CSV table of C-alpha atoms in Angstrom, one decimal:
chain,number,residue,atom,x,y,z
J,1,UNK,CA,49.1,26.4,183.8
J,2,UNK,CA,48.1,29.0,181.9
J,3,UNK,CA,47.4,33.3,182.2
J,4,UNK,CA,44.7,34.4,183.6
J,5,UNK,CA,43.4,38.4,184.1
J,6,UNK,CA,40.9,39.7,187.4
J,7,UNK,CA,38.1,42.0,186.2
J,8,UNK,CA,38.0,43.8,189.6
J,9,UNK,CA,34.2,45.2,188.4
J,10,UNK,CA,33.1,41.7,189.0
J,11,UNK,CA,35.2,40.4,191.3
J,12,UNK,CA,36.2,37.2,189.7
J,13,UNK,CA,39.0,35.6,188.1
J,14,UNK,CA,38.1,35.9,183.8
J,15,UNK,CA,40.3,33.6,181.7
J,16,UNK,CA,41.1,33.7,178.1
J,17,UNK,CA,40.3,29.8,177.8
J,18,UNK,CA,37.5,30.5,176.0
J,19,UNK,CA,38.8,32.2,173.2
J,20,UNK,CA,41.5,30.5,172.4
J,21,UNK,CA,39.0,27.3,172.4
J,22,UNK,CA,36.6,29.1,169.8
J,23,UNK,CA,39.7,30.9,167.6
J,24,UNK,CA,41.2,27.3,167.3
J,25,UNK,CA,37.7,25.5,166.6
J,26,UNK,CA,38.4,23.0,169.6
J,27,UNK,CA,36.7,22.7,173.3
J,28,UNK,CA,37.9,24.2,176.0
J,29,UNK,CA,39.0,21.0,177.8
J,30,UNK,CA,41.5,20.2,174.4
J,31,UNK,CA,42.7,24.1,175.7
J,32,UNK,CA,43.3,22.5,179.2
J,33,UNK,CA,45.0,19.4,177.9
J,34,UNK,CA,47.1,21.2,175.2
J,35,UNK,CA,48.8,23.5,178.1
J,36,UNK,CA,48.6,20.9,180.8
J,37,UNK,CA,50.4,18.4,178.4
J,38,UNK,CA,48.1,15.6,179.9
J,39,UNK,CA,46.1,12.9,177.1
J,40,UNK,CA,46.9,12.0,173.6
J,41,UNK,CA,46.4,15.1,171.4
J,42,UNK,CA,46.8,15.0,167.3
J,43,UNK,CA,49.9,17.0,166.5
J,44,UNK,CA,47.7,19.4,164.4
J,45,UNK,CA,45.5,20.4,167.4
J,46,UNK,CA,48.4,21.2,169.2
J,47,UNK,CA,49.6,23.5,166.8
J,48,UNK,CA,46.3,25.6,166.2
J,49,UNK,CA,45.9,25.5,170.0
J,50,UNK,CA,49.2,27.4,170.4
J,51,UNK,CA,48.9,29.6,167.4
J,52,UNK,CA,45.7,30.5,168.7
J,53,UNK,CA,47.0,31.2,172.4
J,54,UNK,CA,50.0,33.1,171.2
J,55,UNK,CA,47.5,35.7,168.9
J,56,UNK,CA,45.5,36.2,171.8
J,57,UNK,CA,48.0,36.4,174.5
J,58,UNK,CA,47.2,33.2,176.3
J,59,UNK,CA,50.3,32.2,177.9
J,60,UNK,CA,51.2,29.0,178.7
J,61,UNK,CA,53.5,27.1,181.2
J,62,UNK,CA,56.7,26.2,179.3
J,63,UNK,CA,55.8,22.5,181.1
J,64,UNK,CA,53.3,23.2,178.3
J,65,UNK,CA,55.1,24.4,175.9
J,66,UNK,CA,57.7,21.5,175.9
J,67,UNK,CA,55.3,19.1,175.8
J,68,UNK,CA,54.3,20.2,172.6
J,69,UNK,CA,57.4,20.8,171.0
J,70,UNK,CA,59.4,18.5,172.3
J,71,UNK,CA,61.8,21.1,173.3
J,72,UNK,CA,62.6,22.7,176.4
J,73,UNK,CA,63.5,26.3,175.4
J,74,UNK,CA,66.9,25.8,177.5
J,75,UNK,CA,70.7,25.8,176.1
J,76,UNK,CA,73.6,24.2,178.2
J,77,UNK,CA,76.3,25.4,178.7
J,78,UNK,CA,78.7,23.3,180.4
J,79,UNK,CA,81.6,24.3,182.1
J,80,UNK,CA,84.4,23.1,184.4
J,81,UNK,CA,85.1,23.5,188.7
J,82,UNK,CA,88.1,24.8,188.9
J,83,UNK,CA,89.3,24.5,192.3
J,84,UNK,CA,90.3,28.1,194.5
J,85,UNK,CA,89.4,29.6,191.1
J,86,UNK,CA,86.6,32.7,190.5
J,87,UNK,CA,85.8,30.9,187.3
J,88,UNK,CA,83.3,34.2,186.3
J,89,UNK,CA,86.1,36.9,187.1
J,90,UNK,CA,88.2,35.0,184.6
J,91,UNK,CA,87.8,37.2,181.2
J,92,UNK,CA,87.8,34.2,179.0
J,93,UNK,CA,84.9,32.4,180.5
J,94,UNK,CA,83.3,35.9,181.5
J,95,UNK,CA,84.0,37.3,177.9
J,96,UNK,CA,82.2,34.1,176.5
J,97,UNK,CA,79.3,33.9,178.4
J,98,UNK,CA,78.4,37.2,178.0
J,99,UNK,CA,78.7,36.7,174.3
J,100,UNK,CA,76.5,33.6,174.7
J,101,UNK,CA,74.2,35.2,176.8
J,102,UNK,CA,73.6,38.2,174.1
J,103,UNK,CA,72.7,35.5,171.4
J,104,UNK,CA,70.3,33.1,173.2
J,105,UNK,CA,68.4,35.9,174.8
J,106,UNK,CA,67.6,37.5,170.6
J,107,UNK,CA,66.3,34.1,169.8
J,108,UNK,CA,64.1,33.6,173.1
J,109,UNK,CA,66.0,30.4,174.8
J,110,UNK,CA,67.3,30.6,178.0
J,111,UNK,CA,70.6,29.5,179.3
J,112,UNK,CA,71.1,26.2,181.6
J,113,UNK,CA,74.4,26.4,182.9
J,114,UNK,CA,75.9,23.0,184.1
J,115,UNK,CA,79.1,22.2,186.2
J,116,UNK,CA,81.2,19.4,186.2
J,117,UNK,CA,84.5,18.4,188.2
J,118,UNK,CA,87.3,19.2,186.3
J,119,UNK,CA,89.0,16.3,187.3
J,120,UNK,CA,85.4,14.1,186.3
J,121,UNK,CA,84.8,12.1,183.4
J,122,UNK,CA,82.1,14.5,181.1
J,123,UNK,CA,78.7,13.3,181.3
J,124,UNK,CA,77.5,15.7,178.6
J,125,UNK,CA,74.9,13.1,177.2
J,126,UNK,CA,72.4,13.2,180.6
J,127,UNK,CA,71.1,16.5,180.0
J,128,UNK,CA,69.8,15.5,177.1
J,129,UNK,CA,68.6,12.7,178.2
J,130,UNK,CA,66.4,14.5,181.0
J,131,UNK,CA,65.2,16.8,178.4
J,132,UNK,CA,66.9,19.8,180.2
J,133,UNK,CA,68.2,21.3,177.2
J,134,UNK,CA,68.1,21.0,173.1
J,135,UNK,CA,71.7,21.6,172.8
J,136,UNK,CA,74.4,22.3,174.5
J,137,UNK,CA,77.7,24.8,174.7
J,138,UNK,CA,80.9,23.3,175.8
J,139,UNK,CA,83.7,25.5,177.4
J,140,UNK,CA,86.6,24.2,179.1
J,141,UNK,CA,86.7,21.0,177.4
J,142,UNK,CA,90.5,19.8,177.1
J,143,UNK,CA,92.2,16.6,174.7
J,144,UNK,CA,91.8,13.4,177.3
J,145,UNK,CA,90.7,10.3,176.7
J,146,UNK,CA,87.0,10.3,178.8
J,147,UNK,CA,86.8,14.0,176.7
J,148,UNK,CA,86.9,12.4,173.4
J,149,UNK,CA,84.8,9.8,174.9
J,150,UNK,CA,81.8,11.9,175.8
J,151,UNK,CA,82.1,14.2,173.0
J,152,UNK,CA,81.7,10.6,170.6
J,153,UNK,CA,78.6,9.6,172.2
J,154,UNK,CA,77.5,13.4,171.5
J,155,UNK,CA,78.0,13.5,168.0
J,156,UNK,CA,76.8,9.6,167.4
J,157,UNK,CA,74.0,10.2,169.1
J,158,UNK,CA,72.8,13.1,167.2
J,159,UNK,CA,72.7,15.5,170.0
J,160,UNK,CA,73.4,19.1,168.6
J,161,UNK,CA,76.3,20.5,170.3
J,162,UNK,CA,79.0,23.2,169.8
J,163,UNK,CA,82.7,23.3,171.7
J,164,UNK,CA,83.8,26.7,172.2
J,165,UNK,CA,87.1,27.6,172.8
J,166,UNK,CA,89.5,24.5,171.9
J,167,UNK,CA,90.2,22.2,168.8
J,168,UNK,CA,89.4,18.7,167.7
J,169,UNK,CA,90.1,16.9,165.0
J,170,UNK,CA,86.7,15.2,164.4
J,171,UNK,CA,83.9,16.5,163.2
J,172,UNK,CA,82.2,18.6,165.3
J,173,UNK,CA,80.7,22.2,165.2
J,174,UNK,CA,83.9,24.7,167.1
J,175,UNK,CA,84.0,27.9,167.2
J,176,UNK,CA,87.6,29.3,168.5
J,177,UNK,CA,90.1,32.0,167.8
J,178,UNK,CA,93.3,31.7,165.6
J,179,UNK,CA,96.0,30.9,168.0
J,180,UNK,CA,98.5,30.0,165.8
J,181,UNK,CA,98.5,33.6,163.9
J,182,UNK,CA,97.9,35.1,167.4
J,183,UNK,CA,101.3,33.2,168.0
J,184,UNK,CA,102.7,34.0,165.1
J,185,UNK,CA,102.4,37.8,166.1
J,186,UNK,CA,104.4,37.7,168.9
J,187,UNK,CA,107.1,36.4,167.7
J,188,UNK,CA,106.9,38.5,164.9
J,189,UNK,CA,107.0,42.1,167.5
J,190,UNK,CA,109.5,40.2,169.7
J,191,UNK,CA,111.4,39.9,166.2
J,192,UNK,CA,110.8,43.1,165.0
J,193,UNK,CA,112.0,44.9,168.3
J,194,UNK,CA,115.5,43.1,168.2
J,195,UNK,CA,114.4,40.2,170.5
J,196,UNK,CA,115.8,37.1,169.9
J,197,UNK,CA,116.5,35.0,173.5
J,198,UNK,CA,112.8,34.8,174.3
J,199,UNK,CA,111.2,32.5,177.1
J,200,UNK,CA,107.3,31.0,177.0
J,201,UNK,CA,105.4,30.8,179.8
J,202,UNK,CA,102.8,28.6,178.4
J,203,UNK,CA,99.9,27.0,179.4
J,204,UNK,CA,99.0,22.9,179.9
J,205,UNK,CA,99.8,20.8,176.7
J,206,UNK,CA,95.8,19.2,177.2
J,207,UNK,CA,94.2,22.4,176.0
J,208,UNK,CA,94.7,23.3,172.1
J,209,UNK,CA,95.1,27.0,172.7
J,210,UNK,CA,99.0,25.7,174.5
J,211,UNK,CA,99.6,23.9,171.5
J,212,UNK,CA,98.7,26.2,169.0
J,213,UNK,CA,99.9,29.5,170.0
J,214,UNK,CA,102.9,27.9,171.3
J,215,UNK,CA,103.3,26.0,167.2
J,216,UNK,CA,102.2,29.4,165.7
J,217,UNK,CA,105.2,31.4,167.8
J,218,UNK,CA,108.3,28.8,166.7
J,219,UNK,CA,107.0,28.5,163.4
J,220,UNK,CA,108.0,32.5,163.2
J,221,UNK,CA,111.0,32.9,165.1
J,222,UNK,CA,112.4,29.7,162.5
J,223,UNK,CA,111.7,31.4,159.9
J,224,UNK,CA,112.7,34.6,160.8
J,225,UNK,CA,116.4,32.5,161.8
J,226,UNK,CA,115.7,32.4,165.2
J,227,UNK,CA,115.7,29.0,166.5
J,228,UNK,CA,113.3,28.7,169.9
J,229,UNK,CA,115.5,27.1,173.5
J,230,UNK,CA,113.2,24.5,174.4
J,231,UNK,CA,115.2,25.3,178.1
J,232,UNK,CA,113.5,28.7,178.6
J,233,UNK,CA,110.0,27.0,177.8
J,234,UNK,CA,107.9,27.0,181.2
J,235,UNK,CA,104.3,25.6,182.3
J,236,UNK,CA,101.7,27.4,184.3
J,237,UNK,CA,98.0,26.8,184.3
J,238,UNK,CA,96.8,29.6,183.2
J,239,UNK,CA,96.4,31.6,186.8
J,240,UNK,CA,98.2,34.7,187.8
J,241,UNK,CA,99.4,32.2,190.6
J,242,UNK,CA,101.2,29.9,188.5
J,243,UNK,CA,102.7,33.1,186.6
J,244,UNK,CA,103.9,34.4,189.6
J,245,UNK,CA,105.5,31.5,190.9
J,246,UNK,CA,107.5,31.0,187.6
J,247,UNK,CA,109.2,34.5,188.7
J,248,UNK,CA,112.0,32.9,190.6
J,249,UNK,CA,112.4,30.6,188.1
J,250,UNK,CA,113.2,33.3,185.1
J,251,UNK,CA,115.1,35.5,187.4
J,252,UNK,CA,117.8,32.8,188.6
J,253,UNK,CA,117.8,32.8,184.5
J,254,UNK,CA,117.6,36.4,184.3
J,255,UNK,CA,121.1,36.7,182.1
J,256,UNK,CA,119.5,34.4,179.6
J,257,UNK,CA,116.4,35.6,177.9
J,258,UNK,CA,115.6,39.6,177.1
J,259,UNK,CA,112.0,38.9,176.1
J,260,UNK,CA,109.1,36.8,177.9
J,261,UNK,CA,105.7,35.4,176.3
J,262,UNK,CA,103.3,34.5,178.5
J,263,UNK,CA,99.9,32.6,177.3
J,264,UNK,CA,97.3,34.4,178.9
J,265,UNK,CA,97.7,37.8,180.7
J,266,UNK,CA,96.9,36.4,183.8
J,267,UNK,CA,100.1,34.5,184.1
J,268,UNK,CA,102.2,37.6,182.4
J,269,UNK,CA,100.5,39.5,185.2
J,270,UNK,CA,101.3,37.6,187.9
J,271,UNK,CA,105.0,37.2,186.1
J,272,UNK,CA,105.5,40.7,185.9
J,273,UNK,CA,104.5,41.4,189.9
J,274,UNK,CA,107.1,38.7,191.0
J,275,UNK,CA,109.9,40.0,188.7
J,276,UNK,CA,109.6,43.5,189.6
J,277,UNK,CA,109.6,42.1,193.4
J,278,UNK,CA,112.7,41.0,192.8
J,279,UNK,CA,113.9,44.4,190.6
J,280,UNK,CA,113.5,43.8,187.0
J,281,UNK,CA,110.6,45.6,185.3
J,282,UNK,CA,109.0,44.7,182.3
J,283,UNK,CA,109.7,47.4,180.0
J,284,UNK,CA,112.9,48.2,180.9
J,285,UNK,CA,114.8,45.0,181.9
J,286,UNK,CA,113.1,42.4,179.5
J,287,UNK,CA,110.2,42.5,177.2
J,288,UNK,CA,106.9,41.6,177.9
J,289,UNK,CA,104.0,40.1,176.3
J,290,UNK,CA,100.8,38.0,177.7
J,291,UNK,CA,97.6,37.3,175.5
J,292,UNK,CA,94.0,37.7,175.8
J,293,UNK,CA,93.8,41.4,175.6
J,294,UNK,CA,91.8,41.1,179.6
J,295,UNK,CA,90.6,44.5,181.0
J,296,UNK,CA,94.2,44.1,183.8
J,297,UNK,CA,96.3,44.3,181.1
J,298,UNK,CA,95.5,48.5,180.0
J,299,UNK,CA,96.1,48.5,184.1
J,300,UNK,CA,99.1,47.2,184.5
J,301,UNK,CA,102.1,48.6,185.6
J,302,UNK,CA,103.5,49.0,183.0
J,303,UNK,CA,100.3,48.2,180.3
J,304,UNK,CA,100.9,45.3,178.9
J,305,UNK,CA,101.5,44.4,175.5
J,306,UNK,CA,99.3,41.2,174.7
J,307,UNK,CA,97.1,39.8,171.6
J,308,UNK,CA,93.4,40.6,171.4
J,309,UNK,CA,91.2,37.6,171.0
J,310,UNK,CA,87.4,37.6,170.1
J,311,UNK,CA,86.3,36.2,173.3
J,312,UNK,CA,82.7,38.1,173.1
J,313,UNK,CA,82.2,37.4,169.3
J,314,UNK,CA,83.0,34.0,169.8
J,315,UNK,CA,80.3,32.9,172.6
J,316,UNK,CA,77.9,34.9,169.7
J,317,UNK,CA,79.5,32.7,167.2
J,318,UNK,CA,79.0,29.4,168.8
J,319,UNK,CA,75.3,30.2,170.3
J,320,UNK,CA,74.1,31.4,166.9
J,321,UNK,CA,75.8,28.1,164.9
J,322,UNK,CA,74.1,25.7,167.8
J,323,UNK,CA,70.3,27.5,167.6
J,324,UNK,CA,70.4,27.6,163.9
J,325,UNK,CA,71.3,23.7,164.0
J,326,UNK,CA,68.7,22.9,166.3
J,327,UNK,CA,66.2,25.2,163.8
J,328,UNK,CA,67.6,23.3,161.2
J,329,UNK,CA,68.6,26.9,159.5
J,330,UNK,CA,72.3,26.0,158.7
J,331,UNK,CA,73.3,25.9,154.9
J,332,UNK,CA,76.3,23.9,155.7
J,333,UNK,CA,76.2,20.2,155.3
J,334,UNK,CA,78.0,19.2,158.0
J,335,UNK,CA,79.6,20.5,160.8
J,336,UNK,CA,81.9,23.7,160.8
J,337,UNK,CA,85.2,25.0,163.0
J,338,UNK,CA,85.4,28.4,162.6
J,339,UNK,CA,88.7,30.1,163.5
J,340,UNK,CA,88.4,34.0,164.3
J,341,UNK,CA,91.2,36.2,163.9
J,342,UNK,CA,92.9,38.0,166.4
J,343,UNK,CA,95.7,40.7,166.5
J,344,UNK,CA,98.5,42.7,168.7
J,345,UNK,CA,98.3,45.0,170.5
J,346,UNK,CA,101.6,46.9,171.9
J,347,UNK,CA,101.9,48.7,175.1
J,348,UNK,CA,105.1,50.0,177.1
J,349,UNK,CA,105.6,46.3,178.8
J,350,UNK,CA,107.8,45.2,175.3
J,351,UNK,CA,109.2,48.6,174.4
J,352,UNK,CA,112.2,48.2,176.0
J,353,UNK,CA,113.6,52.0,176.4
């Protein structure tokens, strides 16, 4: 339960426990009880022992420190399990998690990843009840009844949490990108390029990203004097496979559109591949724009125009907001909803020759 050093000259283990006891002004037995978390100890005594231990490099176990501070030292990241999807290869999740890890490590916390089945009702509160985490970051949330109930429970119980990448109207800490602006940027680029018959390949409406991107896109078309043709709106599931599958439908309607906006790069790349196999090339026969600015968007043929989303920064901001709340360092009177800026990236897929 504590760290010792081995004195090779005497051939026996020497403990710093006695030094800690002398510095803290307590007995060695008290030091042992504090470190092991056994027996009733006054809060002031616990603090003195831990401060002395830190000064002397005497490191208590995580369990003992948790007992004293009433904290686990863990930040939970709640993720959905998506069948047949390699979650950590998805640019969206990998970048956000990298940002979270960067911020959490700097603050001396550890990450605890917890997965749930995508079709199961979430139970975020159990991680708090079992003292596994001091706060949690929620990724992959959807706008449905079970999600709303789980988040409301966390909020009512006062557990620290922050939702990343999903917008809710309730007063929760949230960090996301400004996807309405992102959709608007896509429409503006295509309108400036002379495109007026634009198909939309969107994600499920249960994700606020899908709704916000569509709203910004359609609003900018309308302000530019172009009516969006809802018959040219198609729904995928943000996977490359779903974009590829929709290529057949769009090919059958190839004379009805001159551009396609796919709501993420994975669907755009799948669509690009499927249409290319049928003889239609992005950047020559139609303009194509994706969304996310993933690594893969730079290596497609042709390179994919897209919207840059600061996923890494989203992870950093969310983790910092959560940890500030745990430490009581937030200046705001209540929860905050942060929206980070997006920007358009022009590449060859939307530059019609």
